[in-house]
XYZ file of N, CA and C in Angstrom:
810
model
N 110.492 96.099 116.189
C 110.631 97.508 116.069
C 109.989 98.545 117.026
N 109.000 97.936 117.448
C 108.301 98.930 118.524
C 108.748 99.227 119.455
N 109.934 98.170 120.240
C 110.404 98.613 121.458
C 111.389 99.622 121.390
N 111.947 99.979 120.120
C 112.850 100.997 119.811
C 112.226 102.254 120.153
N 111.126 102.577 120.205
C 110.396 103.635 120.409
C 109.848 103.793 121.692
N 110.059 102.877 122.304
C 109.568 102.985 123.929
C 110.496 103.589 124.949
N 111.608 103.676 124.393
C 112.781 104.279 125.123
C 112.439 105.796 124.843
N 112.492 106.667 126.098
C 112.370 108.244 125.904
C 113.395 108.771 125.091
N 114.543 108.217 125.315
C 115.608 108.505 124.978
C 115.937 108.556 123.568
N 115.348 109.148 122.602
C 115.351 108.969 121.202
C 116.933 110.002 120.725
N 117.773 109.255 119.717
C 119.031 109.922 119.473
C 118.691 110.449 118.150
N 119.261 111.620 118.245
C 119.285 112.701 116.978
C 119.118 112.063 115.384
N 119.729 111.170 115.384
C 119.807 110.343 114.062
C 118.407 109.869 113.729
N 117.987 109.177 114.737
C 116.479 108.422 114.910
C 115.315 109.203 114.533
N 115.691 110.461 115.481
C 114.478 111.420 115.192
C 114.601 112.111 113.805
N 115.738 112.502 113.405
C 115.854 112.914 111.951
C 115.331 112.079 110.791
N 115.613 110.961 111.151
C 115.367 109.747 110.297
C 113.644 109.805 110.256
N 112.939 109.679 111.186
C 111.734 109.575 111.346
C 110.971 110.707 110.555
N 111.474 111.843 110.877
C 110.956 113.201 110.440
C 110.951 113.229 108.960
N 112.255 112.924 108.441
C 112.396 112.951 106.989
C 111.573 111.883 106.242
N 111.970 110.613 106.693
C 110.995 109.587 106.198
C 109.589 109.629 106.377
N 109.037 110.361 107.124
C 107.609 110.666 107.295
C 107.239 111.389 106.401
N 107.780 112.409 106.174
C 107.523 113.515 105.249
C 107.349 112.991 103.674
N 108.606 111.892 103.634
C 108.644 111.605 102.231
C 107.247 110.334 102.100
N 107.274 109.503 103.005
C 106.004 108.774 102.746
C 104.970 109.368 102.565
N 104.600 110.557 103.369
C 103.405 111.344 103.216
C 102.874 112.038 101.601
N 103.948 112.557 101.331
C 104.083 112.996 99.605
C 103.884 111.413 98.879
N 104.465 110.646 98.971
C 104.079 109.210 98.445
C 102.463 109.140 98.504
N 102.416 108.862 99.702
C 100.793 108.278 99.798
C 99.945 109.444 99.371
N 100.168 110.969 99.291
C 99.275 111.735 98.643
C 99.157 111.592 97.468
N 100.398 111.140 96.652
C 100.537 111.122 95.486
C 99.982 110.138 94.826
N 99.472 109.311 95.460
C 98.850 108.049 95.079
C 97.164 108.507 94.719
N 96.965 109.295 95.599
C 95.320 109.642 95.083
C 95.150 111.192 94.665
N 96.405 111.847 94.763
C 96.192 113.530 94.071
C 97.630 114.043 93.834
N 97.660 114.680 92.514
C 98.729 115.609 92.360
C 97.937 116.602 91.835
N 98.974 117.464 91.867
C 98.384 119.346 91.368
C 97.948 119.271 89.855
N 98.773 118.395 89.172
C 98.444 118.254 87.349
C 98.584 116.811 87.406
N 98.230 116.483 86.186
C 98.604 115.215 85.538
C 99.818 114.656 85.129
N 100.391 113.999 85.988
C 102.249 113.927 85.734
C 102.426 113.293 84.257
N 101.722 113.149 83.628
C 101.926 112.627 82.149
C 101.323 113.646 81.027
N 100.548 114.663 81.528
C 100.286 115.348 80.525
C 100.887 116.559 80.232
N 100.933 116.669 78.710
C 101.965 117.355 78.498
C 101.255 118.827 77.872
N 102.123 119.948 77.767
C 101.570 121.150 77.316
C 102.855 121.840 76.806
N 103.157 122.099 75.521
C 103.887 122.585 74.791
C 104.120 124.162 74.992
N 102.868 124.825 75.327
C 102.935 126.067 75.497
C 103.528 126.549 76.875
N 103.869 125.468 77.721
C 104.283 125.863 79.448
C 105.600 125.155 79.386
N 106.112 124.483 78.475
C 107.517 123.864 78.590
C 108.921 124.855 79.019
N 109.359 124.201 80.163
C 110.799 124.824 80.617
C 110.370 126.227 81.517
N 109.262 125.951 82.153
C 108.829 127.355 82.849
C 109.722 127.003 84.034
N 110.021 128.455 84.937
C 110.493 128.218 86.011
C 109.776 128.265 87.274
N 110.154 128.189 88.515
C 109.248 128.216 89.627
C 108.036 129.206 89.891
N 106.979 128.924 89.891
C 106.130 129.973 90.158
C 104.648 129.358 91.171
N 103.860 130.309 91.302
C 102.621 129.684 92.129
C 101.753 128.496 91.446
N 101.804 128.601 90.175
C 101.191 127.613 89.475
C 102.042 126.288 89.124
N 103.572 126.202 89.200
C 104.037 125.197 89.293
C 105.196 125.340 90.100
N 105.068 125.225 91.478
C 106.053 125.210 92.365
C 107.600 124.723 92.142
N 107.771 123.895 91.138
C 108.912 123.374 90.832
C 109.184 123.436 89.199
N 108.405 124.321 88.348
C 108.442 124.569 87.373
C 107.989 123.516 86.667
N 108.111 123.599 85.188
C 107.983 122.648 84.344
C 108.937 121.911 83.571
N 108.930 121.039 82.489
C 110.173 120.099 81.778
C 109.953 120.492 80.754
N 110.663 119.731 79.679
C 110.778 120.459 78.439
C 109.616 119.938 77.569
N 108.381 118.901 78.218
C 107.505 118.797 77.537
C 106.014 119.809 77.980
N 106.586 120.410 79.219
C 105.628 120.980 79.634
C 104.904 120.535 80.745
N 105.369 119.357 81.199
C 104.675 118.668 82.454
C 105.313 119.306 83.547
N 104.161 119.193 85.011
C 104.573 119.634 85.866
C 105.473 118.925 86.809
N 106.719 119.359 87.305
C 107.622 118.586 87.666
C 107.433 118.319 89.166
N 106.849 119.015 89.906
C 106.346 118.665 91.220
C 105.352 117.336 91.243
N 104.383 117.316 90.286
C 103.705 116.279 90.020
C 104.346 114.903 89.769
N 105.154 114.999 88.654
C 106.163 114.149 88.226
C 107.013 113.759 89.466
N 107.416 114.468 90.421
C 108.651 114.045 91.527
C 107.555 113.166 92.308
N 106.292 113.429 92.740
C 105.278 112.705 93.526
C 105.138 111.594 92.722
N 105.000 111.384 91.506
C 104.638 109.873 90.890
C 105.911 109.293 90.753
N 106.989 110.024 90.524
C 108.221 109.299 90.117
C 108.783 108.658 91.687
N 108.516 109.560 92.541
C 108.829 108.889 94.072
C 108.289 107.223 94.474
N 107.219 107.398 93.956
C 106.452 106.200 94.195
C 106.854 105.158 93.660
N 107.207 105.328 92.154
C 108.077 104.219 91.285
C 109.175 104.106 92.101
N 109.925 104.777 92.324
C 111.285 104.758 92.943
C 111.182 103.932 94.359
N 110.171 104.303 95.325
C 110.284 103.493 96.543
C 109.676 102.219 96.458
N 108.880 101.993 95.643
C 108.263 100.853 95.238
C 108.989 99.925 94.974
N 109.988 100.097 93.861
C 111.199 99.277 93.534
C 112.047 98.930 94.529
N 112.270 99.775 95.557
C 113.462 99.523 96.521
C 112.750 98.932 97.530
N 111.186 98.813 97.732
C 110.641 98.061 98.453
C 110.478 96.366 97.999
N 110.363 96.340 96.883
C 110.635 94.896 96.348
C 111.594 94.429 96.263
N 112.548 95.074 95.977
C 114.338 94.666 96.256
C 114.820 94.372 97.809
N 113.985 94.896 98.685
C 114.257 94.771 100.076
C 113.678 93.285 100.459
N 112.352 93.211 99.898
C 111.684 92.017 100.134
C 112.301 90.572 99.520
N 112.826 90.859 98.480
C 113.729 89.809 97.643
C 114.885 89.728 98.303
N 115.891 90.751 98.394
C 117.065 90.670 98.831
C 117.318 90.118 100.478
N 116.613 91.382 101.371
C 116.640 91.023 102.875
C 115.914 89.907 102.923
N 114.548 89.324 102.208
C 113.951 88.127 102.690
C 114.627 86.925 102.457
N 115.148 86.571 101.052
C 115.923 85.376 100.999
C 117.473 85.368 101.606
N 118.021 86.677 101.777
C 119.262 86.824 102.160
C 118.995 86.393 103.861
N 118.333 86.863 104.622
C 118.118 86.704 105.571
C 117.660 85.025 106.013
N 117.026 84.553 105.494
C 116.768 83.096 105.463
C 117.764 82.215 105.163
N 118.437 82.546 103.860
C 119.562 81.732 103.839
C 120.619 81.860 104.719
N 121.062 83.026 105.232
C 121.987 83.505 106.119
C 121.728 82.697 107.513
N 120.663 82.881 107.955
C 120.469 82.256 109.422
C 120.201 80.574 109.292
N 119.891 80.093 108.154
C 120.106 78.496 108.016
C 121.386 77.905 108.037
N 122.203 78.707 107.281
C 123.609 78.127 106.961
C 124.285 78.472 108.244
N 124.277 79.759 108.774
C 124.937 80.210 110.014
C 124.582 79.039 111.194
N 123.465 78.689 111.284
C 122.943 77.682 112.353
C 123.385 76.540 112.403
N 123.315 75.967 111.058
C 123.713 74.510 110.730
C 125.285 74.351 110.416
N 125.741 75.364 109.880
C 126.958 75.182 109.376
C 127.034 74.017 108.654
N 128.535 73.287 108.672
C 129.093 72.370 108.020
C 129.118 72.469 106.518
N 129.290 71.425 105.589
C 129.281 71.527 104.243
C 128.386 72.427 103.485
N 127.186 72.481 103.848
C 126.173 73.787 103.177
C 126.607 74.933 103.545
N 127.154 75.296 104.641
C 127.477 76.367 104.859
C 128.864 77.046 104.041
N 129.717 75.920 104.085
C 130.850 76.068 103.240
C 130.621 76.589 101.497
N 129.662 75.771 101.187
C 129.484 75.796 99.775
C 128.678 77.039 99.339
N 127.689 77.514 100.445
C 126.948 78.762 100.135
C 127.647 80.050 100.174
N 128.813 79.788 101.213
C 130.014 80.962 101.584
C 130.485 81.184 100.574
N 131.037 80.255 99.765
C 131.762 80.211 98.672
C 131.013 81.149 97.324
N 129.683 80.678 97.367
C 128.801 81.249 96.179
C 128.685 82.594 96.563
N 128.327 83.293 97.763
C 128.451 84.267 98.096
C 129.416 85.216 97.940
N 130.505 84.686 98.258
C 131.803 85.522 98.089
C 132.121 85.860 96.661
N 131.400 84.745 95.683
C 131.978 85.207 94.247
C 131.226 85.952 93.875
N 129.634 86.221 94.451
C 128.722 87.215 94.058
C 129.263 88.553 94.449
N 129.800 88.547 95.877
C 130.340 89.970 96.446
C 131.564 90.250 95.611
N 132.151 89.833 94.909
C 133.070 90.111 93.935
C 132.991 91.192 92.964
N 131.828 91.140 92.592
C 131.010 92.077 91.648
C 130.146 93.103 92.422
N 130.219 94.447 92.390
C 129.785 95.453 93.002
C 128.077 95.416 92.408
N 127.205 95.310 93.634
C 125.534 95.199 93.488
C 125.094 95.487 92.046
N 125.601 96.762 91.866
C 124.861 97.512 90.589
C 125.460 97.041 89.268
N 126.664 96.488 89.415
C 127.292 96.030 88.262
C 126.437 94.199 88.053
N 126.418 93.537 89.127
C 125.874 92.394 88.958
C 124.239 92.741 88.341
N 123.567 93.663 88.795
C 122.097 93.885 88.503
C 122.173 94.469 87.070
N 122.821 95.478 86.478
C 123.103 95.313 85.276
C 123.370 94.132 84.213
N 124.052 93.525 84.559
C 124.325 92.256 83.875
C 122.957 91.378 83.903
N 122.281 91.194 85.047
C 120.996 90.549 84.821
C 119.959 91.289 84.056
N 119.669 92.502 84.080
C 118.810 92.974 83.722
C 119.077 93.036 82.158
N 120.447 93.213 81.734
C 120.901 93.117 80.244
C 120.217 91.958 79.693
N 119.868 91.023 80.496
C 119.693 89.240 80.128
C 118.358 89.374 79.668
N 117.455 90.378 79.913
C 116.179 90.484 79.965
C 115.427 91.873 79.433
N 114.337 91.679 79.074
C 113.807 93.249 79.118
C 113.629 93.965 80.235
N 113.843 95.335 79.891
C 114.194 96.116 80.956
C 112.247 96.632 81.500
N 112.272 96.867 82.633
C 110.844 97.328 83.157
C 111.059 97.414 84.746
N 110.157 97.269 85.485
C 109.960 97.694 86.895
C 110.343 96.195 87.649
N 109.661 95.081 87.057
C 109.736 93.799 87.710
C 111.078 93.282 87.644
N 111.459 93.573 86.393
C 112.996 93.080 86.226
C 114.269 93.791 87.023
N 114.067 94.913 87.165
C 114.974 95.820 87.784
C 114.886 95.438 89.256
N 113.434 95.098 89.993
C 113.395 94.806 91.052
C 113.942 93.341 91.252
N 113.547 92.531 90.561
C 114.159 90.946 90.772
C 115.687 91.186 90.778
N 116.267 91.738 89.391
C 117.909 91.971 89.527
C 118.381 92.395 90.889
N 118.151 93.577 91.083
C 118.509 94.134 92.445
C 118.267 93.383 93.558
N 117.551 92.588 93.679
C 116.771 91.613 95.011
C 117.890 90.816 94.991
N 117.909 90.096 93.690
C 119.023 89.102 93.680
C 120.540 89.779 93.974
N 120.935 90.940 93.323
C 122.126 91.252 93.849
C 122.427 91.484 95.442
N 121.245 91.831 96.013
C 121.439 92.167 97.359
C 121.247 91.058 98.547
N 121.156 89.826 97.826
C 120.875 88.719 98.687
C 122.562 88.377 99.563
N 123.480 88.359 98.633
C 124.899 88.168 99.431
C 125.353 88.971 100.573
N 124.781 90.137 100.435
C 125.300 91.182 101.355
C 124.317 90.832 102.748
N 122.987 90.487 102.556
C 122.284 90.419 103.733
C 122.479 89.034 104.214
N 122.812 87.896 103.465
C 123.277 86.361 103.977
C 124.166 86.787 104.709
N 125.439 87.365 104.214
C 126.659 87.292 105.206
C 126.456 87.900 106.611
N 125.633 89.343 106.574
C 125.590 89.903 108.051
C 124.422 88.813 108.908
N 123.566 88.372 108.534
C 122.791 87.353 109.359
C 123.425 86.215 109.453
N 124.391 85.582 108.485
C 125.040 84.462 109.312
C 126.164 84.589 110.229
N 126.555 86.164 110.022
C 127.579 86.264 111.212
C 127.136 86.266 112.431
N 125.836 87.135 112.445
C 125.364 87.221 113.834
C 124.596 85.894 114.257
N 124.157 85.053 113.471
C 123.761 83.724 113.803
C 124.722 82.987 114.303
N 125.969 83.132 113.769
C 127.077 82.358 114.559
C 127.436 82.984 115.613
N 127.375 84.008 115.914
C 127.802 84.600 117.254
C 126.556 84.257 118.306
N 125.430 83.797 117.802
C 124.389 83.687 119.175
C 123.944 82.050 119.067
N 124.373 81.371 118.437
C 123.952 80.031 118.217
C 124.311 79.151 119.251
N 125.434 79.505 120.071
C 125.798 78.852 121.289
C 125.796 79.652 122.556
N 125.014 80.896 122.349
C 124.738 81.117 123.707
C 123.831 80.359 125.068
N 123.727 81.059 125.784
C 123.176 80.265 127.003
C 121.668 80.247 126.723
N 121.060 81.288 126.086
C 119.682 81.175 125.978
C 119.079 80.240 124.969
N 120.163 80.138 123.885
C 119.977 79.008 122.933
C 120.178 77.597 123.410
N 121.027 77.355 124.103
C 121.509 76.295 124.822
C 120.252 75.632 125.756
N 119.624 76.389 126.559
C 118.497 76.369 127.270
C 117.469 75.811 126.161
N 117.289 76.500 125.093
C 115.858 76.226 124.549
C 116.094 74.862 124.009
N 117.709 74.574 123.517
C 117.579 73.198 123.302
C 117.185 71.931 124.268
N 117.827 72.609 125.537
C 117.467 71.478 126.502
C 116.035 71.172 126.755
N 115.107 72.282 126.570
C 113.828 72.358 126.925
C 113.081 71.391 125.415
N 113.876 71.153 124.331
C 113.316 70.369 123.179
C 112.898 71.120 122.265
N 113.339 72.541 122.286
C 112.750 73.456 120.949
C 113.439 72.669 119.564
N 112.657 72.832 118.531
C 113.252 72.497 117.225
C 114.219 73.591 116.826
N 115.130 73.004 115.795
C 116.007 73.802 115.153
C 115.266 75.184 114.826
N 114.099 75.203 113.911
C 114.171 76.243 113.411
C 112.893 77.302 114.474
N 112.429 76.507 115.347
C 111.824 77.485 116.525
C 112.859 78.181 117.092
N 114.143 77.719 117.426
C 115.477 78.403 118.161
C 115.748 79.511 117.003
N 115.967 79.136 115.556
C 116.321 80.406 114.901
C 115.246 81.465 114.636
N 114.300 81.149 114.294
C 113.197 82.163 114.250
C 112.608 82.880 115.506
N 112.506 81.903 116.509
C 111.755 82.620 117.898
C 112.618 82.937 119.095
N 114.316 82.612 118.700
C 114.831 82.594 119.663
C 115.914 83.679 119.374
N 116.818 83.270 118.173
C 117.952 84.028 117.677
C 117.505 85.299 116.623
N 116.677 85.165 116.188
C 116.327 86.289 114.801
C 115.682 87.274 116.055
N 114.835 87.527 117.201
C 114.493 88.557 117.559
C 115.648 89.221 118.220
N 116.814 88.535 118.630
C 117.774 88.959 119.507
C 118.881 89.757 118.672
N 118.585 89.646 117.038
C 119.280 90.226 115.868
C 118.744 91.113 115.162
N 117.509 91.349 115.838
C 116.535 92.485 114.892
C 116.964 93.734 114.575
N 117.766 94.216 115.690
C 118.103 95.510 115.744
C 119.706 95.959 114.673
N 120.247 94.892 114.533
C 121.230 94.704 113.461
C 120.623 94.603 111.898
N 119.677 93.464 112.032
C 118.941 93.299 110.717
C 117.898 94.772 110.023
N 117.393 95.264 111.211
C 116.736 96.399 110.846
C 117.494 97.612 110.207
N 118.492 97.777 110.980
C 119.617 98.756 110.519
C 120.241 98.392 109.095
N 120.341 97.479 108.995
C 120.927 96.631 107.522
C 120.010 96.877 106.554
N 118.566 96.709 106.685
C 117.498 96.707 105.448
C 117.397 98.186 105.298
N 117.395 98.947 106.587
C 117.224 100.543 106.239
C 118.394 101.245 105.218
N 119.518 100.577 105.477
C 120.989 101.215 104.904
C 120.812 100.302 103.377
N 120.164 99.044 103.197
C 119.907 98.620 101.977
C 118.758 99.213 101.039
N 117.983 99.943 101.831
C 116.877 100.987 100.948
C 117.920 102.058 100.225
N 118.581 102.433 101.176
C 119.404 103.507 100.429
C 120.002 103.128 99.181
N 120.577 101.843 99.215
C 121.448 101.296 98.025
C 120.680 101.175 96.937
N 119.397 100.335 97.167
C 118.344 100.280 96.335
C 117.707 101.552 95.618
N 117.532 102.581 96.190
C 117.138 103.484 95.801
C 118.278 104.304 94.699
N 119.531 104.226 95.075
C 120.583 104.820 94.287
C 120.734 103.631 93.199
N 120.592 102.562 93.142
C 120.922 101.659 92.143
C 119.973 101.665 91.299
N 118.721 101.822 91.773
C 117.365 102.021 90.743
C 117.623 103.315 89.946
N 118.080 104.509 90.561
C 118.217 105.397 89.775
C 119.274 105.533 88.994
N 120.329 104.640 89.233
C 121.193 104.526 88.383
C 121.164 103.762 87.089
N 119.772 102.641 87.320
C 119.561 101.702 86.148
C 118.813 102.683 85.269
N 117.992 103.272 85.897
C 116.957 104.259 85.250
C 117.631 105.245 84.564
N 118.488 105.834 84.993
C 119.296 107.035 84.376
C 120.056 106.676 82.962
N 120.506 105.099 83.367
C 121.176 104.646 81.800
C 119.945 104.265 80.899
N 118.912 104.229 81.133
C 117.750 103.960 80.223
C 117.551 102.456 80.332
N 118.024 101.789 81.218
C 117.746 100.348 81.506
C 116.703 99.741 82.632
N 116.483 100.689 83.389
C 115.623 100.330 84.391
C 113.763 100.674 83.894
N 113.343 101.659 84.950
C 111.859 101.869 84.862
C 111.509 102.318 83.609
N 110.742 102.093 82.818
C 110.598 102.722 81.368
C 109.329 103.649 81.434
N 109.045 104.734 80.474
C 107.999 105.566 80.391
C 106.891 104.551 80.189
N 105.522 104.736 80.191
C 105.074 105.882 80.922
C 105.223 105.816 82.627
N 106.049 104.906 82.900
C 106.312 104.460 84.552
C 107.459 104.996 85.110
N 107.961 106.502 84.733
C 109.015 107.114 84.938
C 109.358 107.089 86.621
N 110.302 106.821 86.634
C 111.035 106.830 88.322
C 111.803 108.204 88.171
N 112.523 108.377 89.497
C 113.190 109.694 89.490
C 114.456 109.477 88.489
N 114.785 108.376 88.565
C 116.073 108.406 87.734
C 115.859 108.392 86.039
N 114.575 108.118 85.686
C 114.229 108.652 84.262
C 114.188 109.797 84.198
N 113.626 110.784 85.330
C 113.340 112.152 85.153
C 114.903 112.990 85.274
N 115.681 112.300 85.990
C 117.291 112.935 85.492
C 117.637 112.695 84.671
N 117.659 111.464 84.065
C 118.311 111.169 82.391
C 117.651 112.186 81.463
N 116.048 112.490 81.414
C 115.488 113.201 80.603
C 115.841 114.666 80.698
N 116.126 115.213 81.766
C 116.015 116.535 82.234
C 117.856 117.111 81.783
N 118.845 116.249 82.014
C 120.313 116.570 82.134
C 120.396 117.514 81.012
N 119.987 117.113 79.885
C 120.235 118.237 78.524
C 119.692 119.462 78.521
N 118.591 119.634 79.522
C 117.948 121.029 79.612
C 118.396 121.902 80.968
N 119.406 121.356 81.472
C 119.578 121.687 83.357
C 120.326 123.205 83.200
N 120.706 123.580 81.801
C 121.382 124.903 81.740
C 120.366 125.756 81.504
N 119.185 125.647 80.489
C 117.915 126.515 80.417
C 117.090 126.253 81.627
N 117.081 125.356 82.418
C 115.931 125.329 83.577
C 116.536 124.003 84.528
N 117.643 124.911 85.394
C 117.971 123.699 86.248
C 117.069 122.866 87.412
N 115.836 123.443 87.495
C 115.209 122.743 88.332
C 114.670 121.599 88.028
N 114.570 121.345 86.576
C 114.352 120.311 86.178
C 115.115 118.936 86.588
N 116.241 119.222 87.050
C 117.464 118.221 87.536
C 117.206 118.419 89.040
N 117.216 119.562 89.413
C 117.381 119.773 91.054
C 115.724 119.145 91.583
N 114.655 118.929 91.005
C 113.635 118.412 91.669
C 113.757 116.916 92.041
N 113.804 116.055 90.876
C 114.191 114.631 91.064
C 115.227 114.453 91.846
N 116.276 115.178 91.792
C 117.775 114.919 92.545
C 117.456 115.250 93.783
N 116.799 116.170 94.136
C 116.496 116.679 95.911
C 115.561 115.595 96.355
N 114.763 115.058 95.721
C 114.027 113.813 96.087
C 114.968 112.383 96.520
N 115.401 112.467 95.297
C 116.755 111.045 95.951
C 117.630 111.379 97.062
N 117.922 112.669 97.180
C 118.987 112.748 98.339
C 118.140 112.664 99.620
N 116.670 113.220 99.394
C 115.924 113.273 100.706
C 115.528 111.994 101.328
N 115.316 110.944 100.113
C 114.971 109.636 100.303
C 116.149 108.914 101.239
N 117.376 109.282 100.459
C 118.575 108.609 101.325
C 118.841 108.937 102.481
N 118.764 110.249 102.399
C 119.020 110.898 104.059
C 118.217 110.066 105.159
N 116.829 110.061 104.654
C 115.854 109.710 105.716
C 116.109 108.157 106.158
N 116.218 107.213 105.094
C 116.751 105.872 105.513
C 118.152 106.174 106.072
N 118.995 106.759 105.605
C 120.515 106.596 106.371
C 120.217 107.149 107.786
N 119.299 108.066 108.162
C 119.640 108.486 109.561
C 118.545 107.614 110.321
N 117.824 106.919 109.595
C 116.913 105.992 110.216
C 117.703 104.380 110.629
N 118.425 103.867 109.788
C 119.431 102.638 109.843
C 120.327 103.011 111.013
N 121.005 104.327 111.081
C 122.034 104.473 111.633
C 121.595 105.074 113.273
N 120.276 105.324 113.016
C 119.591 105.591 114.685
C 119.364 104.142 115.281
N 118.878 103.250 114.505
C 118.447 101.887 115.039
C 119.898 101.202 115.221
N 120.995 101.733 114.468
C 122.024 100.853 114.661
C 122.723 101.167 116.181
N 122.609 102.490 116.531
C 122.916 103.083 117.806
C 122.264 102.610 119.119
N 120.664 102.082 118.542
C 119.924 101.407 119.949
C 120.037 100.113 119.848
N 120.861 99.548 118.667
C 120.989 98.002 118.860
C 121.831 97.706 120.037
């Protein structure tokens, strides 16, 4: 990934992606060590307050500081998205690379399974998996990760199929390189641009999917409230204090825009 930043000509998508994502990560890291208020502390005397110097995003229906809760909830949402990508992109890349390179019967069987899984929207497939187990961060992470495997497998497989008979791969075979050395040391670096772009776009989908599941009450559970939980609990008070919804909603949009710009910037660089 470092090679993308050695080029002095950085496109606007990449630049804005770095800025938005950097600010978001800075807020998340600070929130791990400090928040203006305890995000779980309730204060009935200060519920549904508007924006002020004391509470820059106001307070929710239980008197909790919304900005502190957004800092905390962003960390939960981002952690689930990261776990989703580790499972989905990791296993999907491995399976796609192996089946695309070797082909044959294994490839045919695997692709039929992938086609069947892709027939269902990722959020619907994750919803089915979560419904079979107790809801929680780990279950949501695993469910979304499994749902994202097929899309990454198909992307990587198509790139490996394109590269496996190129001259540099043939030269590596002539020199006696093993199949797995060719896959991971010769082909994978040459498709890294497409892969990084896909991972960052996958982050968008993971953030939105986690928010959707938590909004429905089957994702992250209190006291580990994610941004989706905050939206769900605040919707009934949006007319009395709209900032209850705007705070976590804006945080989700910020995350999605940051990862979208980064993914598009890397795709243009690939």
